[in-house]
GROMACS .gro file of C-alpha atoms in nm:
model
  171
    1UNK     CA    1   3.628   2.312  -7.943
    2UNK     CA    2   3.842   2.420  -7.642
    3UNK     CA    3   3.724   2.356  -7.337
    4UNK     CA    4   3.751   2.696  -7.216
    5UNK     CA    5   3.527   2.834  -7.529
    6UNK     CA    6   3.240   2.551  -7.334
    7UNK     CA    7   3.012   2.712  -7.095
    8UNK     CA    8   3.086   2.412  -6.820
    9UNK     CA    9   3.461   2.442  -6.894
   10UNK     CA   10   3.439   2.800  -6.806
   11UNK     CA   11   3.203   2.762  -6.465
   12UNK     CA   12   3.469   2.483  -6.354
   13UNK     CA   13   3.741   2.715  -6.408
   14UNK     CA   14   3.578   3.006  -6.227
   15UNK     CA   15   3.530   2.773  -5.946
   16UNK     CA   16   3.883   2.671  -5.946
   17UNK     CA   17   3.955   3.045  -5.911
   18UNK     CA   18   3.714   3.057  -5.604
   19UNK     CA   19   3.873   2.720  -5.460
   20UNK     CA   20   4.256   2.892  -5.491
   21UNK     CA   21   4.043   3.228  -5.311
   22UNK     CA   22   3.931   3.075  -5.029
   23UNK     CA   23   4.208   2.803  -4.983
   24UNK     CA   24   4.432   3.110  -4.961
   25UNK     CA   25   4.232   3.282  -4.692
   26UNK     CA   26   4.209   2.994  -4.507
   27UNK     CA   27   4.624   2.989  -4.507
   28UNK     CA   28   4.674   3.190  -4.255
   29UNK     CA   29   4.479   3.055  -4.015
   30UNK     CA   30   4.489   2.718  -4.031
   31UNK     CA   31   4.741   2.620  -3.800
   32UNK     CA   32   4.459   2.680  -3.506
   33UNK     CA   33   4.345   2.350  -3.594
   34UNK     CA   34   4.510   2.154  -3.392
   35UNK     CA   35   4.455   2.372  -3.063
   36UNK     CA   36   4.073   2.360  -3.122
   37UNK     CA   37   4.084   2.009  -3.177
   38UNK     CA   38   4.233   1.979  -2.837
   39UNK     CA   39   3.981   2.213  -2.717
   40UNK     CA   40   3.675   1.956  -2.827
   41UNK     CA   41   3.898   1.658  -2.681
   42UNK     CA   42   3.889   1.819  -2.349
   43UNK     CA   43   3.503   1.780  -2.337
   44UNK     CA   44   3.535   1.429  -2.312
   45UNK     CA   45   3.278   1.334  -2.577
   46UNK     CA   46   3.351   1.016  -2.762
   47UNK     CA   47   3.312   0.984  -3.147
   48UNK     CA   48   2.956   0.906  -3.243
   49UNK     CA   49   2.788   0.812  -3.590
   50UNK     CA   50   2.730   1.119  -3.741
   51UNK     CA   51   2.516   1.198  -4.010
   52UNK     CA   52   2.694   1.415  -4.217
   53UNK     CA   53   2.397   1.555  -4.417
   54UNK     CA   54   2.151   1.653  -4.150
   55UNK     CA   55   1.902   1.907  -4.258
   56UNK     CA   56   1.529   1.942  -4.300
   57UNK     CA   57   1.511   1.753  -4.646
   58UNK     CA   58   1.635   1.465  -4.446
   59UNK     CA   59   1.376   1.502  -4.133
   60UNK     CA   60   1.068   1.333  -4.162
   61UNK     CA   61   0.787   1.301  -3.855
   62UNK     CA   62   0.654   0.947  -3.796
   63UNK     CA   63   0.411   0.857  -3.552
   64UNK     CA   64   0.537   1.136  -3.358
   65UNK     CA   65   0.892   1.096  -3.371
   66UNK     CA   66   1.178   1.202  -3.575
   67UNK     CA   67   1.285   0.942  -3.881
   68UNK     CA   68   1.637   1.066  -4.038
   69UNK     CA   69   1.674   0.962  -4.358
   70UNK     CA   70   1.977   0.947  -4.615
   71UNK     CA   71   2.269   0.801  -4.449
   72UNK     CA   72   2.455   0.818  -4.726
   73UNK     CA   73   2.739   1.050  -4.598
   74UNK     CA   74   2.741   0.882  -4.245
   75UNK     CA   75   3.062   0.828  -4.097
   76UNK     CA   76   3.205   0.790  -3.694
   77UNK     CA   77   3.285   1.132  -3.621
   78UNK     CA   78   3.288   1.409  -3.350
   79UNK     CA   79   2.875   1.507  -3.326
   80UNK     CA   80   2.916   1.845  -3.346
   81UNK     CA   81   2.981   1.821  -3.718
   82UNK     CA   82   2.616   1.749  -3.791
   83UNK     CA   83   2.484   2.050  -3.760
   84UNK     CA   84   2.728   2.239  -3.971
   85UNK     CA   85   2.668   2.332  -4.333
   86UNK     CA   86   2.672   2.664  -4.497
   87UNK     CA   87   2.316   2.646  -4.512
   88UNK     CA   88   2.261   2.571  -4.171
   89UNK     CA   89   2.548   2.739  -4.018
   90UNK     CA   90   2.275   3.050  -3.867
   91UNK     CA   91   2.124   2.818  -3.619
   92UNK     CA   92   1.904   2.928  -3.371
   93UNK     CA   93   2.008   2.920  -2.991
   94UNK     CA   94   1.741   2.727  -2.903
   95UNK     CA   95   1.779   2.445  -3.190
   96UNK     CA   96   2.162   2.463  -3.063
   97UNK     CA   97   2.067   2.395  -2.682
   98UNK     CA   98   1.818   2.129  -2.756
   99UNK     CA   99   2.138   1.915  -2.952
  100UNK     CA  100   2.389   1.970  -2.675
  101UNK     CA  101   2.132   1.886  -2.409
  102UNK     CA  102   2.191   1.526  -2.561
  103UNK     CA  103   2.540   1.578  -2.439
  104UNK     CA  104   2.531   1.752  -2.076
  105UNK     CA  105   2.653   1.412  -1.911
  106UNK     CA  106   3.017   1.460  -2.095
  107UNK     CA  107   3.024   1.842  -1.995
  108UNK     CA  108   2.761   2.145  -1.870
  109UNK     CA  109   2.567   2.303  -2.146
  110UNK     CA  110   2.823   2.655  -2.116
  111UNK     CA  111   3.113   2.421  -2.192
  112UNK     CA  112   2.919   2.260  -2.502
  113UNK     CA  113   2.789   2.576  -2.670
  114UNK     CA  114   3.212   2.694  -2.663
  115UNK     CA  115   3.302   2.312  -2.809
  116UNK     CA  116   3.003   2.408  -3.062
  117UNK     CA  117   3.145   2.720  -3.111
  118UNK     CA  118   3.516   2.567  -3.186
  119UNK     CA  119   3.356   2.289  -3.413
  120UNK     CA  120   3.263   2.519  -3.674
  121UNK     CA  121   3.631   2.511  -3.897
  122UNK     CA  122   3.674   2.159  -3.810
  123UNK     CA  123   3.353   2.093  -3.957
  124UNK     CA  124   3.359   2.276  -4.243
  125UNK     CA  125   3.686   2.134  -4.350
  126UNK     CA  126   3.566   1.820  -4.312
  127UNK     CA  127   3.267   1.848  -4.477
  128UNK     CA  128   3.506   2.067  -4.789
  129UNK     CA  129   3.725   1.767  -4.787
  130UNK     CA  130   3.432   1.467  -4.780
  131UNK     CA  131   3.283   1.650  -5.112
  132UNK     CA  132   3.633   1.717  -5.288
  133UNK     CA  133   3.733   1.331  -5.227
  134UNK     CA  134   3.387   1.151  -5.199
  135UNK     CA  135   3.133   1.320  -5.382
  136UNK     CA  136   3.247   1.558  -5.646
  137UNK     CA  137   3.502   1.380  -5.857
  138UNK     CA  138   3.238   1.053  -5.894
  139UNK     CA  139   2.964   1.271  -6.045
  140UNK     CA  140   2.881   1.169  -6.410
  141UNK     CA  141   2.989   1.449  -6.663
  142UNK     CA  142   2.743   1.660  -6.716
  143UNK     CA  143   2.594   1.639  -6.386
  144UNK     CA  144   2.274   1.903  -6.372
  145UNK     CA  145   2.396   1.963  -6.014
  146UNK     CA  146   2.757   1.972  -6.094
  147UNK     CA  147   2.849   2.326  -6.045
  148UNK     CA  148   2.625   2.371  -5.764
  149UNK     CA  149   2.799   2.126  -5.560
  150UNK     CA  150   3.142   2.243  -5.692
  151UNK     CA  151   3.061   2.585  -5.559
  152UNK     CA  152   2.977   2.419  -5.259
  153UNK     CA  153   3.296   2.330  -5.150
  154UNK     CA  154   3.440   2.712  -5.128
  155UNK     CA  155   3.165   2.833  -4.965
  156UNK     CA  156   3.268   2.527  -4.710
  157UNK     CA  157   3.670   2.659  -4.725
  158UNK     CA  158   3.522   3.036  -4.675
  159UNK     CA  159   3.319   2.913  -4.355
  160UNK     CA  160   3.616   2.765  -4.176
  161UNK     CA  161   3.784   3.066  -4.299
  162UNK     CA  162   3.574   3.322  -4.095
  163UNK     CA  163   3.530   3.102  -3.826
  164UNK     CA  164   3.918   3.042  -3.772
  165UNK     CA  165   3.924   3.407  -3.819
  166UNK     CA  166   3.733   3.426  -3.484
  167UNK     CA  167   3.932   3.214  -3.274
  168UNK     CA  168   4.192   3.366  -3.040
  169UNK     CA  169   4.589   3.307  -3.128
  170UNK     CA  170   4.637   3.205  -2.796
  171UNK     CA  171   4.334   2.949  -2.813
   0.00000   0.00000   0.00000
């Protein structure tokens, strides 16, 4: 059989095709990069351990306090990738404040929510390129979560897509 005429051959090629879609409307853009990573320089805030999966499923309450579980993707990093997945990426204000409080000794709360703001690309890409090298090509073949983690990683491309989109040529 070819592998195209198998129904996992054809889902990895269609998500090839959406890979080679939003790697070319990231193109464009992508040379803003470097400005915004000077941009979250400029706020002074060191690299921290960061997470790199931090959502609810990995939030548990114990004895009043917040456990964090699965590690697994941690890595020293700027900390304003955390809180960036596709998933996530609608944050409310108020969740946002109540992170960069944690920061306001590097910089005043206005200045964080713009470094928040200019995270978003850098995060995504990270996050696109963590799963391309880290994750994705070490998954056993089939993998019942295979294709929903391939799809993941242009829906991570598109995201720093629109949000480079967003940012200012001159920025």
């Amino acid at each position: 059989m070819n592998w195209t005429d198998d129904p996992a051959g054809v889902e990895i090629r269609i998500v090839g095709e959406e890979n080679e879609a939003a790697l070319s409307r990231l193109g464009p853009d992508v040379s803003k990069t470097e400005s915004i990573e000077g941009k979250l320089k400029e706020l002074g805030i060191p690299p921290t351990l960061e997470h790199g999966d931090l959502d609810a499923t990995n939030v548990f309450i114990r004895n009043g306090s917040p456990v964090l579980m699965d590690w697994s993707d941690a890595c020293v990093s700027h900390p304003f990738f955390t809180p960036l997945t596709p998933a996530q990426a609608r944050r409310h204000s108020e969740f946002v404040d109540t992170y960069l409080h944690e920061w306001t000794s590097y910089a005043p709360l206005e200045n964080l929510r713009g470094g928040f703001q200019f995270a978003k690309p850098l995060a995504a890409l990270e996050s696109a390129f963590h799963y391309h090298r880290n994750i994705v090509p070490y998954l056993p073949y089939p993998y019942p979560d295979f294709m929903t983690l391939e799809r993941y990683i242009p829906a991570l491309l598109n995201m720093a897509a629109e949000a480079l989109e967003n940012v200012p040529e001159d920025e």
